[in-house]
Structures are given as C-alpha cells and as structure tokens.
Amino acid sequence: MKRRQFIAASTLALPGCERTQDIQGGFVGANHERGHLLREARSWSTPPLLRKTGVVIAGGGIAGLAAARALRQQGIDDFALLELEDTVGGNSRAGSVSGIACPLAAHYLPLPSDAAPEVQELLEELGLRHRVSGRWQYDERHLCHSPQERLFFKGSWQDGLLPMQDVGADTLAQYQKLSALVEQLRQRSRWTIPSFRQSLDATQLALARITFDMYLDQQGLSDPHLRWYLDYCCRDDYGAGTASVSAWAGIHYFAARHGFNVPGAQSQEREAVLTWPEGNAWLVRRMARPLAERIHSGQVVLRVANVKHGVEVDAFNTVTQKLERWQARRAIVALPVLAAARVTENPPDFLRHTANLIRYAPWLVANIHIREALFDRPGAAPSWDNVLYGTPGLGYVDAMHQSLQSVPGATVLTYYRALGDLPQGRPLLLTQSWSAWRDQILNELSAAHPDLAGKTTRVDISRYGHAMAVPVPHQTDRPRARTLSSGRLNFAHSDWAGYSVFEEAFTLGHHAA
Ligand SMILES: Cc1cc2nc3c(=O)[nH]c(=O)nc-3n(C[C@H](O)[C@H](O)[C@H](O)COP(=O)(O)OP(=O)(O)OC[C@H]3O[C@@H](n4cnc5c(N)ncnc54)[C@H](O)[C@@H]3O)c2cc1C
C-alpha cells in the first residue's frame, strides 16, 4: 500500500477503547518541582561557591539561545547560559517515544518574511535557505511535505482546515466578508511578525481594546463554522480562543501572514512551513551545538541583581544541590516574565507592570505511539496536521510525516490541547491523572480513528502550567522597546511580545544581546 493511500474505515474499524488500560506512559517534560523552587527564593542562605563570567544568560529557551548566538557573533565568548531543565530549548524541546523522535511542544516555523531579518539570517546560517539565480529558496527536505493539513468534518476528512464540505451560501458569504475585512486592515496598517518592535496605529489600538468575539459580533460575522475556525486558529496560536484574545491578535493571525483565504478564491495561498520529526528542537540543537560548555543545565536561577560594579545571579545547582553565585558584568534575563519578576531584585516598573498584566495559557501535549498505521475515514489523505471539528483539542501532527518511507507504519501522533479559556485550566492540568487524560484524548480522537486505542502502545504527556502569554485586550501599554533593560540587566522572552512564537522569542533574544 502506498503511503498516501487509505482505506475507508467504516467496515474495518476496530473497537478498542476498552483496552486503554494496557497502554503505557506517564507525565514527561517540564520539571515542576524545580520551577517551584522559585517560590522559596528569598529564604536561601549565602551561597558558598562564587563563579565569574562576562555575561550570564538566565534561561535557555529560544530567546536565551538567540542571545548566546548574538554574543558569539559580536566576538563575546565569555558567558554562561543557566537553564533550569536538563536540556535547553524550553517550549521548543523534543522527546522520543519508543525510539521515534517527536516534539514536546513547538513543532513548526513559518517561512519568515522580510520583517524578520534575524530569523532569515539564522536559517541561512543553518543551510535551510539559499539564493538560487537571485531568488531565495528553501531546502525542500525541511519544508512541510504535502498534504499539509486536513479537517475531520461531517464524518469525513476534507483538505484544508476551513470547513468547506457542504457548507451553505451564507457561510461562504461570511468567509468572503472576513477575507475582505482582513484585506482592508492589511492595506491600512502594518502587520508584522515579529510584532514587538512595532508601535500600533489608531486602528490597531482600537482592535487591541476589545475581544475578537466583540469585533466579529460588531461585523455581523456570526456563522458557526466561521466562528469555530477562528476560535480554533486562536487556540492554536495563542492558547485561548476568540472570547479571550483581542481583536488585534485575531486579525494579526491572518494579516501578518497571507490574509484570510477562502479556498477557490484567486489569491488562495497555503502557508509554507518548516518542520521536523522532533519539531523546532531541530533548530534548538543547532543553536546549542556551538555553545558547548557555556551551557549549564539543571541550574535554577533564584536571584538576579544589579550590584555596584556588575550583576549577581544566584542559581541552585540541582546536581550538587548547592547554591552558586555568579558574578558578571551584565546579565540577559531570558526567563518568562512571571519568573523574571520573581527573581529580579528591585524589579523595574516595566517588569512589575507586565507581570501583573500577563495572563498565561496552560497547555497539554500528548505523544501517542501507534504500532501500525490507522485505518482512515473517507476523504482527504493523512496529512501532517489533522484536526477534528468541534473537539476540545487541536488535533494532532504526525511525527513520521516528513519521512520518505513509502509504507505507513509505526509513528507518533503529537496531540495538542490549549487550556487558556478554562477558568480552572491550570489546576485541572496539574491534578487530573495521566490515565484520565489518556482516556479523554483517545476518546476524542476516536471519532475519526475508531482503531486508535487498539493500536496505541504508549502515551507520554507533557504539561505546561504557564506555557505562553495570551494576547488579551488592554495589553497596549506593554513596553514595545527594541531593548528592555534596567541597569546592567537586559530582558528577553516571547512573553514581552504578548504572545509566543519562535520569531518573537528569537528576535527579542538577539536584540537583548
Ligand atoms: C504547546 C506549545 C506549542 C507551540 N508550538 C509552536 C510552534 O509550533 N511554532 C512556534 O513558533 N512556536 C510555538 N510555540 C511557542 C514557543 O513558546 C516559542 O516558539 C518559543 O519556544 C518560546 O521561547 P522563549 O525563549 O520565549 O520561552 P521559553 O520556551 O519559555 O524559555 C524559557 C526558558 O527559561 C527556563 N527557565 C524558566 N525559569 C527558570 C529559572 N528560574 N532558572 C533557569 N531557567 C529557567 C525554562 O526552562 C526555559 O528553557 C508553542 C508553545 C507551546 C507551549
């Protein structure tokens, strides 16, 4: 059987939900105990071990790694990067289940526009893009292979994620109306990724004050299929839906990319993305490689302070179980804003203010190992991104999609769920048992894949209590500076952009350095 062929499932579907108790797995990923050490920060005694370096980078996510790269570009090698986890990468780390690499969170990077020259330069350095006859070309092996995405809608799979199968004329008219509105807004204002260094004009400021739901209601855009799709997009990018995010964020999702395209319309264009079996950890590994011994993992930064002739950074070394004090000329605080506000001594007003303003979305990511290919419902062929209409989750991506194997077989399906809209999302995430999550997720996906539970061998679940900043209304007075600094401390993290994507984290880190 060829990779893209599929078998209509209705006659072949296996039951199997009753067999979930045989499925192995557990919680993996972020170390919550280490994170909780931050709460005890003020009660630590004087650290015995003194260490010196030129620059301390606190936090080894994309922002911290980008800062380290930029220091090296300036010829500064005298620095130490302190990371709480055992490996760097933050939300862009990878795992593996039964020998198959898979993302623990971030899994793709859209091709950066000219508004992200720093990211373009990184991709060039990594050999992902090069000039051919004066035009930029991306390495085909790393561009998401076709078919890219499909939606399980009305009992079958359709190509693309915007519901199209048998929708009425009213629905199509509303799609067209939103498409025209987004186009008008694109003409009127500047929409870029990264957005953090751009100041908002009056139109954008007005959009930033209301929720996306309010805007859609004002425009009479009430079609349930359109509203589901927009809610899905916002949950997918921002961790919370249209009721939570600002209208600026809702429009930005489309306007900063290629608009809101209705299939069949002239300018129809699907977003080209770079992706890897292990997700954005592919980029992380290459950014971390030249840093070698400058990376100090398993170090929980507990205190960052401007002192008379430099900075002091206290970190708990989880290997020696001792506190260490780093003395340096400067520090780059590439921590989530919540953590930065906790550890920074005498935090500057902009840090305190932003920490009070930020609302975090919790996320759950489940890596589901299946021992053989799933039977499939009729319609569009298995794709990289597979979404089920009307479900609480965001569907799954297939870790083996980029492989060139001709026969589908064992793989890992990475399932995503954003909990930013649930008032009790964080306690639910942290208290619900692994087996309850396992059964809930398999049950959700079984509408499209009744044989899933029977073919699943393992489910590894990563939980992120404060995964990303949600771009809620009234965040317009956030600092939008090129460099956020206080004394000898510079701050960088995607939180400063108000929402979390690679381009924002990377560019902020680059400029902090
Ligand atoms: C589930 C999920 C899916 C995502 N998917 C995508 C995607 O496909 N594409 C995309 O572009 N973006 C995606 N994102 C967004 C992702 O957050 C960004 O791309 C990027 O990885 C953020 O990097 P950062 O450096 O800003 O933050 P973080 O990843 O939060 O990095 C902060 C680092 O600081 C460390 N740290 C925290 N406290 C301390 C301390 N006290 N001491 C020392 N170290 C500390 C953390 O361990 C972490 O390594 C996703 C996010 C999530 C949660």
Coordinates of C-alpha atoms and ligand atoms in Angstrom, one line a residue:
M1 CA 0.0 0.0 0.0
K2 CA 1.4 3.4 -0.9
R3 CA 1.9 6.0 1.9
R4 CA -0.9 8.3 0.8
Q5 CA -3.5 5.5 0.1
F6 CA -6.1 5.0 2.7
I7 CA -8.8 2.5 3.4
A8 CA -12.3 3.6 4.2
A9 CA -12.7 2.7 7.8
S10 CA -16.3 2.1 8.4
T11 CA -16.1 -1.6 7.8
L12 CA -12.6 -2.2 9.2
A13 CA -12.8 -0.1 12.3
L14 CA -11.7 -1.9 15.5
P15 CA -13.4 -1.1 18.7
G16 CA -10.6 -0.9 21.3
C17 CA -11.4 1.8 23.8
E18 CA -11.9 -0.9 26.4
R19 CA -8.2 -1.8 26.0
T20 CA -6.7 1.5 27.2
Q21 CA -5.5 0.1 30.5
D22 CA -2.8 -1.9 28.6
I23 CA -1.4 1.4 27.2
Q24 CA 1.9 2.5 28.9
G25 CA 3.1 6.1 29.5
G26 CA 3.1 8.9 32.0
F27 CA 3.8 12.5 32.5
V28 CA 7.1 13.7 31.0
G29 CA 8.8 17.1 30.2
A30 CA 8.9 20.2 32.4
N31 CA 10.2 19.6 35.9
H32 CA 7.5 21.3 38.1
E33 CA 9.5 20.8 41.4
R34 CA 12.4 22.8 40.1
G35 CA 10.1 25.6 39.0
H36 CA 8.5 25.7 42.4
L37 CA 11.9 26.4 44.0
L38 CA 11.4 29.9 42.8
R39 CA 8.8 30.4 45.5
E40 CA 11.4 29.7 48.1
A41 CA 13.8 32.2 46.6
R42 CA 14.1 34.6 49.5
S43 CA 14.8 32.0 52.2
W44 CA 18.2 30.8 50.8
S45 CA 21.3 31.4 52.8
T46 CA 24.5 33.0 51.4
P47 CA 25.9 30.8 48.6
P48 CA 29.2 29.3 49.2
L49 CA 30.5 28.9 45.7
L50 CA 31.5 32.0 43.7
R51 CA 31.8 31.8 39.9
K52 CA 32.8 34.6 37.5
T53 CA 31.9 35.2 33.8
G54 CA 31.4 38.1 31.5
V55 CA 27.7 37.8 30.8
V56 CA 25.1 35.5 32.4
I57 CA 22.1 34.4 30.3
A58 CA 19.3 33.2 32.6
G59 CA 17.0 30.8 30.6
G60 CA 17.9 28.6 27.7
G61 CA 14.7 28.8 25.6
I62 CA 14.8 30.2 22.1
A63 CA 15.3 33.8 23.4
G64 CA 18.3 32.7 25.6
L65 CA 19.8 30.7 22.8
A66 CA 19.4 33.6 20.3
A67 CA 21.1 35.9 22.8
A68 CA 24.0 33.5 23.2
R69 CA 24.4 33.3 19.4
A70 CA 24.3 37.1 19.1
L71 CA 27.0 37.4 21.8
R72 CA 29.2 35.0 19.8
Q73 CA 28.6 37.0 16.6
Q74 CA 30.0 40.0 18.5
G75 CA 33.1 38.1 19.5
I76 CA 32.0 37.7 23.1
D77 CA 32.7 34.2 24.3
D78 CA 32.9 34.9 28.0
F79 CA 29.4 34.0 29.0
A80 CA 27.4 31.3 30.8
L81 CA 23.8 30.2 30.0
L82 CA 21.9 28.9 33.0
E83 CA 18.9 26.6 32.3
L84 CA 16.6 25.1 34.8
E85 CA 15.8 21.9 32.9
D86 CA 18.4 19.2 32.0
T87 CA 18.3 20.3 28.3
V88 CA 17.9 23.7 26.7
G89 CA 15.1 24.6 24.3
G90 CA 12.2 25.5 26.7
N91 CA 8.9 25.2 24.8
S92 CA 10.9 24.0 21.7
R93 CA 12.3 20.8 23.2
A94 CA 11.9 17.3 21.8
G95 CA 11.3 13.9 23.2
S96 CA 11.1 10.4 21.7
V97 CA 8.6 7.6 22.3
S98 CA 9.6 4.0 21.5
G99 CA 12.5 5.3 19.5
I100 CA 10.6 7.8 17.4
A101 CA 11.5 11.5 17.8
C102 CA 8.7 13.9 18.4
P103 CA 8.1 17.5 19.6
L104 CA 7.4 18.1 23.3
A105 CA 5.7 21.4 22.2
A106 CA 6.7 23.7 19.3
H107 CA 6.7 21.9 16.0
Y108 CA 7.0 24.3 13.1
L109 CA 8.3 27.6 11.8
P110 CA 6.5 29.5 9.1
L111 CA 8.9 30.9 6.4
P112 CA 10.0 34.2 7.9
S113 CA 9.1 37.4 5.9
D114 CA 11.5 40.3 5.4
A115 CA 10.1 41.7 8.7
A116 CA 12.2 39.0 10.5
P117 CA 15.7 39.5 9.0
E118 CA 17.4 38.0 12.1
V119 CA 15.4 34.7 11.7
Q120 CA 16.1 34.7 7.9
E121 CA 19.8 35.0 8.7
L122 CA 19.7 32.1 11.1
L123 CA 18.0 29.9 8.5
E124 CA 20.7 30.9 6.0
E125 CA 23.4 30.0 8.5
L126 CA 21.8 26.6 9.1
G127 CA 21.6 26.0 5.4
L128 CA 17.8 26.0 5.3
R129 CA 17.7 28.8 2.7
H130 CA 20.0 29.9 0.0
R131 CA 19.9 32.1 -3.1
V132 CA 19.4 30.5 -6.5
S133 CA 19.5 32.9 -9.5
G134 CA 18.9 35.9 -7.3
R135 CA 15.8 34.3 -5.5
W136 CA 15.6 32.7 -2.1
Q137 CA 14.9 29.0 -2.0
Y138 CA 14.2 26.8 1.0
D139 CA 15.5 23.3 1.4
E140 CA 12.7 21.0 0.2
R141 CA 13.6 18.3 2.7
H142 CA 12.6 20.6 5.6
L143 CA 9.5 22.3 4.1
C144 CA 6.4 20.5 5.3
H145 CA 5.6 17.8 2.7
S146 CA 2.2 17.7 1.1
P147 CA -0.6 17.0 2.1
Q148 CA -0.2 19.6 4.9
E149 CA -3.5 19.7 6.7
R150 CA -7.0 18.2 6.8
L151 CA -10.2 18.6 8.8
F152 CA -12.5 15.8 10.0
F153 CA -15.8 17.4 9.4
K154 CA -19.3 15.9 9.0
G155 CA -17.9 12.3 9.2
S156 CA -15.2 12.6 6.6
W157 CA -11.8 14.2 6.0
Q158 CA -11.6 17.4 3.9
D159 CA -8.5 19.1 2.5
G160 CA -7.5 22.3 4.5
L161 CA -8.8 23.4 7.9
L162 CA -11.6 25.9 6.9
P163 CA -14.9 24.0 6.9
M164 CA -16.0 23.8 3.3
Q165 CA -17.7 20.4 2.8
D166 CA -21.4 21.1 2.1
V167 CA -21.5 24.4 3.8
G168 CA -24.2 26.8 2.7
A169 CA -24.1 30.0 0.7
D170 CA -24.5 32.1 3.8
T171 CA -21.3 30.6 5.3
L172 CA -19.3 31.2 2.1
A173 CA -20.6 34.8 2.1
Q174 CA -19.3 35.3 5.6
Y175 CA -15.9 33.8 4.7
Q176 CA -15.7 36.3 1.8
K177 CA -16.7 39.2 4.1
L178 CA -14.0 38.4 6.6
S179 CA -11.5 38.0 3.8
A180 CA -12.3 41.5 2.5
L181 CA -12.2 43.0 6.0
V182 CA -8.7 41.5 6.7
E183 CA -7.5 42.7 3.3
Q184 CA -8.7 46.3 4.1
L185 CA -6.9 46.2 7.5
R186 CA -3.8 44.9 5.8
Q187 CA -3.8 47.8 3.5
R188 CA -4.5 50.3 6.3
S189 CA -2.0 49.2 8.9
R190 CA 1.4 47.5 9.2
W191 CA 1.2 43.8 10.4
T192 CA 4.4 42.0 11.0
I193 CA 5.9 39.0 12.7
P194 CA 7.8 39.8 14.9
S195 CA 5.4 42.4 16.2
F196 CA 7.2 43.5 19.4
R197 CA 9.1 46.4 17.9
Q198 CA 6.2 47.8 16.0
S199 CA 4.0 50.5 17.5
L200 CA 0.3 50.1 16.9
D201 CA -1.6 52.8 15.0
A202 CA -5.1 54.1 16.0
T203 CA -6.9 51.3 14.1
Q204 CA -4.8 48.6 15.7
L205 CA -5.1 50.2 19.2
A206 CA -8.9 50.2 18.9
L207 CA -8.8 46.5 17.9
A208 CA -6.4 45.8 20.9
R209 CA -9.0 47.1 23.3
I210 CA -11.8 44.6 22.5
T211 CA -12.0 40.8 22.3
F212 CA -12.1 39.2 18.9
D213 CA -15.6 37.9 19.7
M214 CA -16.8 41.5 20.1
Y215 CA -15.2 42.5 16.8
L216 CA -16.8 39.6 15.0
D217 CA -20.2 40.4 16.5
Q218 CA -19.9 44.1 15.5
Q219 CA -19.2 43.0 11.9
G220 CA -22.2 40.6 11.9
L221 CA -19.9 37.6 11.4
S222 CA -21.9 35.0 13.3
D223 CA -21.7 31.9 11.1
P224 CA -20.9 28.9 13.4
H225 CA -18.4 27.3 11.0
L226 CA -16.5 30.6 10.6
R227 CA -16.6 31.2 14.4
W228 CA -15.4 27.6 15.1
Y229 CA -12.5 28.0 12.6
L230 CA -11.4 31.4 14.1
D231 CA -11.6 30.0 17.6
Y232 CA -9.5 27.0 16.6
C233 CA -6.8 29.4 15.0
C234 CA -6.6 31.5 18.1
R235 CA -6.4 28.5 20.5
D236 CA -3.7 27.0 18.2
D237 CA -1.5 30.1 18.1
Y238 CA -2.4 31.9 21.3
G239 CA -3.5 29.2 23.7
A240 CA -7.0 30.7 24.1
G241 CA -10.0 31.3 21.8
T242 CA -11.9 34.3 20.3
A243 CA -13.7 35.0 23.6
S244 CA -10.3 35.7 25.3
V245 CA -7.9 37.1 22.8
S246 CA -8.0 40.7 21.5
A247 CA -9.3 41.6 18.0
W248 CA -5.8 42.8 17.2
A249 CA -4.5 39.3 17.9
G250 CA -7.3 37.7 15.9
I251 CA -6.7 39.9 12.8
H252 CA -2.9 39.7 13.3
Y253 CA -3.0 35.9 12.9
F254 CA -4.1 36.4 9.3
A255 CA -3.0 39.9 8.4
A256 CA 0.7 39.3 9.4
R257 CA 0.7 36.2 7.2
H258 CA -1.2 35.9 3.9
G259 CA -4.6 37.1 4.8
F260 CA -7.8 35.1 5.3
N261 CA -8.0 33.0 2.2
V262 CA -11.2 31.2 1.1
P263 CA -10.5 28.0 -0.9
G264 CA -11.3 28.7 -4.6
A265 CA -10.6 32.4 -4.3
Q266 CA -7.9 33.9 -6.6
S267 CA -5.2 34.7 -4.0
Q268 CA -5.5 31.3 -2.3
E269 CA -2.2 30.5 -0.8
R270 CA -1.3 27.9 1.9
E271 CA 1.3 28.9 4.4
A272 CA 4.7 27.2 3.7
V273 CA 6.3 26.0 6.9
L274 CA 9.5 24.3 8.0
T275 CA 9.0 21.3 10.2
W276 CA 10.9 18.3 11.5
P277 CA 10.0 15.0 13.2
E278 CA 11.4 16.4 16.5
G279 CA 9.7 19.8 15.8
N280 CA 11.6 23.1 16.5
A281 CA 14.1 21.1 18.6
W282 CA 15.9 20.6 15.3
L283 CA 16.7 24.3 15.4
V284 CA 17.5 24.2 19.1
R285 CA 20.1 21.5 18.7
R286 CA 21.9 23.5 16.0
M287 CA 21.7 26.7 18.0
A288 CA 23.0 24.9 21.2
R289 CA 25.9 23.0 19.5
P290 CA 28.5 25.8 19.3
L291 CA 27.8 26.8 22.9
A292 CA 29.1 23.5 24.4
E293 CA 30.4 24.0 27.9
R294 CA 28.9 27.5 28.2
I295 CA 25.5 25.8 28.8
H296 CA 24.9 25.0 32.4
S297 CA 21.8 23.0 32.7
G298 CA 19.9 21.9 35.8
Q299 CA 20.5 25.4 37.3
V300 CA 17.5 27.1 38.8
V301 CA 18.1 30.9 38.8
L302 CA 16.7 32.3 42.0
R303 CA 18.0 35.8 42.2
V304 CA 19.3 38.4 39.7
A305 CA 20.6 41.7 41.0
N306 CA 22.3 44.8 39.8
V307 CA 25.2 45.4 42.1
K308 CA 27.9 48.1 42.4
H309 CA 30.2 47.0 39.5
G310 CA 28.1 44.4 37.7
V311 CA 25.5 41.8 38.4
E312 CA 25.0 38.9 40.7
V313 CA 23.0 35.8 39.7
D314 CA 22.3 33.1 42.3
A315 CA 21.4 29.7 41.0
F316 CA 20.6 26.4 42.7
N317 CA 22.7 23.6 41.1
T318 CA 20.4 20.6 41.0
V319 CA 23.3 18.2 40.6
T320 CA 25.4 19.4 43.6
Q321 CA 22.2 20.5 45.5
K322 CA 24.1 23.7 46.3
L323 CA 23.6 27.4 45.7
E324 CA 26.1 29.1 43.4
R325 CA 26.7 32.8 42.9
W326 CA 27.7 34.1 39.5
Q327 CA 29.3 37.5 39.2
A328 CA 29.3 39.1 35.8
R329 CA 29.5 42.4 34.0
R330 CA 25.9 42.0 32.7
A331 CA 23.0 39.6 32.5
I332 CA 20.4 38.8 30.0
V333 CA 17.2 37.6 31.7
A334 CA 15.6 35.3 29.1
L335 CA 13.1 33.9 31.6
P336 CA 9.3 34.0 31.3
V337 CA 8.1 37.4 32.7
L338 CA 6.5 35.7 35.7
A339 CA 9.8 34.1 36.7
A340 CA 11.8 37.2 35.8
A341 CA 9.6 39.3 38.1
R342 CA 10.1 36.8 40.9
V343 CA 13.9 36.6 40.7
T344 CA 14.9 40.1 39.8
E345 CA 15.9 42.2 42.9
N346 CA 14.1 45.6 42.8
P347 CA 12.3 44.8 39.5
P348 CA 11.9 47.8 37.3
D349 CA 8.4 49.2 36.8
F350 CA 8.0 47.8 33.3
L351 CA 8.7 44.3 34.6
R352 CA 6.3 44.6 37.5
H353 CA 3.7 46.1 35.3
T354 CA 3.9 43.5 32.6
A355 CA 4.0 40.6 35.1
N356 CA 0.7 41.9 36.6
L357 CA -0.9 42.3 33.1
I358 CA 0.1 38.9 31.7
R359 CA -2.4 36.0 31.5
Y360 CA -0.8 32.6 30.9
A361 CA -2.4 29.7 29.0
P362 CA -1.7 26.2 30.3
W363 CA -1.1 23.6 27.6
L364 CA -1.1 19.8 27.3
V365 CA 0.9 17.9 24.7
A366 CA 0.4 14.1 24.3
N367 CA 2.8 12.0 22.3
I368 CA 0.8 8.9 21.2
H369 CA 2.8 6.0 19.9
I370 CA 0.9 3.7 17.5
R371 CA 2.4 0.4 16.4
E372 CA 0.9 0.4 12.9
A373 CA -0.9 2.8 10.6
L374 CA -4.5 3.7 11.4
F375 CA -7.4 2.9 9.2
D376 CA -8.9 6.0 7.8
R377 CA -12.3 7.5 7.2
P378 CA -13.1 8.6 3.6
G379 CA -11.8 11.8 2.2
A380 CA -8.5 13.7 2.2
A381 CA -5.4 11.6 2.8
P382 CA -3.4 11.5 6.1
S383 CA -1.7 14.8 6.5
W384 CA 1.0 16.4 8.7
D385 CA -1.7 18.3 10.7
N386 CA -5.0 16.5 11.3
V387 CA -7.8 18.5 13.1
L388 CA -11.2 17.3 14.3
Y389 CA -14.0 19.8 14.0
G390 CA -15.7 20.8 17.3
T391 CA -13.4 19.0 19.7
P392 CA -11.7 20.5 22.7
G393 CA -8.2 19.6 21.4
L394 CA -6.4 21.0 18.4
G395 CA -5.9 17.6 16.6
Y396 CA -2.5 16.0 16.0
V397 CA 0.6 16.2 13.9
D398 CA 2.3 13.0 12.6
A399 CA 6.0 12.7 13.6
M400 CA 6.7 10.5 10.6
H401 CA 5.1 12.7 8.0
Q402 CA 8.5 14.1 6.8
S403 CA 10.0 10.7 6.5
L404 CA 10.3 9.3 3.0
Q405 CA 9.2 5.8 3.8
S406 CA 6.7 4.5 1.2
V407 CA 4.6 2.3 3.5
P408 CA 3.0 3.9 6.6
G409 CA 3.8 2.1 9.8
A410 CA 4.5 2.8 13.5
T411 CA 4.6 6.5 14.3
V412 CA 3.9 9.1 17.0
L413 CA 0.9 11.4 16.8
T414 CA 1.5 14.6 18.8
Y415 CA -1.8 15.8 20.2
Y416 CA -2.2 19.4 21.4
R417 CA -4.7 21.0 23.8
A418 CA -4.7 24.6 24.9
L419 CA -6.5 25.3 28.2
G420 CA -6.3 29.1 28.3
D421 CA -10.1 29.5 28.2
L422 CA -10.9 27.3 31.2
P423 CA -11.0 29.3 34.5
Q424 CA -9.7 26.1 36.3
G425 CA -7.4 25.1 33.4
R426 CA -4.2 25.1 35.4
P427 CA -5.5 23.0 38.4
L428 CA -7.2 20.7 36.0
L429 CA -4.0 20.2 34.1
L430 CA -1.9 19.5 37.2
T431 CA -4.4 17.4 39.2
Q432 CA -6.1 15.2 36.6
S433 CA -4.4 11.8 36.5
W434 CA -2.4 10.6 33.5
S435 CA -4.9 7.8 32.8
A436 CA -7.8 10.2 32.8
W437 CA -6.1 12.4 30.3
R438 CA -5.1 9.4 28.2
D439 CA -8.7 8.1 28.0
Q440 CA -10.1 11.6 27.3
I441 CA -7.6 12.2 24.4
L442 CA -8.0 8.7 22.8
N443 CA -11.8 9.0 23.1
E444 CA -11.7 12.5 21.4
L445 CA -9.6 11.2 18.5
S446 CA -11.6 8.0 18.1
A447 CA -14.4 9.8 16.3
A448 CA -12.0 9.9 13.3
H449 CA -9.9 6.9 14.2
P450 CA -12.0 4.2 16.0
D451 CA -9.0 1.8 15.9
L452 CA -6.7 4.3 17.7
A453 CA -6.9 2.9 21.2
G454 CA -6.3 -0.7 19.9
K455 CA -3.1 0.4 18.1
T456 CA -1.7 2.7 20.8
T457 CA 1.2 1.3 22.8
R458 CA 2.2 4.4 24.8
V459 CA 1.0 7.9 25.7
D460 CA 3.5 10.4 27.1
I461 CA 2.0 13.7 28.3
S462 CA 3.8 17.0 28.8
R463 CA 2.1 19.6 30.9
Y464 CA 2.9 23.4 30.8
G465 CA 1.2 25.3 33.6
H466 CA 2.3 28.8 32.3
A467 CA 3.0 27.8 28.7
M468 CA 2.5 31.1 26.9
A469 CA 1.2 34.7 27.2
V470 CA -2.3 35.1 25.9
P471 CA -2.7 38.3 23.9
V472 CA -5.8 39.5 25.8
P473 CA -7.3 43.0 25.3
H474 CA -5.8 46.0 27.0
Q475 CA -2.2 44.9 26.6
T476 CA -1.5 48.0 24.5
D477 CA 0.6 49.8 27.2
R478 CA 3.2 47.0 27.2
P479 CA 6.7 48.2 26.6
R480 CA 7.5 47.8 22.9
A481 CA 11.1 48.8 23.0
R482 CA 13.9 47.3 20.9
T483 CA 15.8 46.5 24.1
L484 CA 14.2 46.1 27.6
S485 CA 16.8 47.0 30.1
S486 CA 17.4 48.0 33.7
G487 CA 20.9 48.9 34.8
R488 CA 23.1 46.0 33.6
L489 CA 20.1 43.7 33.0
N490 CA 18.6 43.1 29.6
F491 CA 15.3 41.2 29.3
A492 CA 14.2 38.9 26.5
H493 CA 11.4 36.3 26.2
S494 CA 8.5 35.8 23.9
D495 CA 6.2 37.0 26.8
W496 CA 7.4 40.5 26.0
A497 CA 5.7 40.3 22.6
G498 CA 2.4 39.4 24.4
Y499 CA 2.1 36.1 22.5
S500 CA 4.5 33.2 21.8
V501 CA 6.1 32.2 18.5
F502 CA 9.7 31.4 17.5
E503 CA 10.2 34.7 15.6
E504 CA 9.3 36.9 18.6
A505 CA 11.4 34.9 21.0
F506 CA 14.4 34.8 18.7
T507 CA 14.4 38.4 17.7
L508 CA 13.9 39.6 21.3
G509 CA 16.9 37.4 22.4
H510 CA 19.0 38.6 19.6
H511 CA 18.4 42.3 20.4
A512 CA 18.9 41.8 24.2
A513 CA 22.4 40.6 23.4
Ligands
LIG1 C1 2.4 23.5 23.3 C2 3.1 24.6 22.6 C3 3.3 24.5 21.2 C4 4.0 25.5 20.5 N1 4.1 25.4 19.2 C5 4.8 26.4 18.5 C6 5.1 26.2 17.1 O1 4.8 25.2 16.5 N2 5.9 27.2 16.5 C7 6.3 28.3 17.2 O2 6.9 29.2 16.5 N3 6.0 28.5 18.5 C8 5.3 27.5 19.1 N4 5.1 27.7 20.5 C9 5.6 28.9 21.1 C10 7.0 28.7 21.8 O3 6.8 29.0 23.2 C11 8.1 29.6 21.2 O4 8.3 29.2 19.8 C12 9.4 29.6 21.9 O5 9.9 28.3 22.1 C13 9.5 30.4 23.2 O6 10.8 30.6 23.6 P1 11.2 31.6 24.8 O7 12.6 31.6 24.9 O8 10.5 32.9 24.6 O9 10.5 30.9 26.1 P2 10.6 29.5 26.9 O10 10.5 28.4 25.9 O11 9.6 29.7 27.9 O12 12.1 29.5 27.5 C14 12.3 30.0 28.8 C15 13.4 29.1 29.4 O13 13.7 29.5 30.7 C16 13.9 28.4 31.5 N5 13.6 28.8 32.9 C17 12.5 29.2 33.5 N6 12.7 29.6 34.8 C18 14.0 29.4 35.0 C19 14.8 29.6 36.1 N7 14.3 30.1 37.3 N8 16.1 29.4 36.0 C20 16.7 28.9 34.9 N9 15.9 28.7 33.8 C21 14.6 29.0 33.8 C22 12.9 27.4 31.0 O14 13.1 26.1 31.4 C23 13.0 27.6 29.5 O15 14.0 26.8 29.0 C24 4.5 26.7 21.2 C25 4.3 26.7 22.6 C26 3.7 25.7 23.3 C27 3.5 25.8 24.7

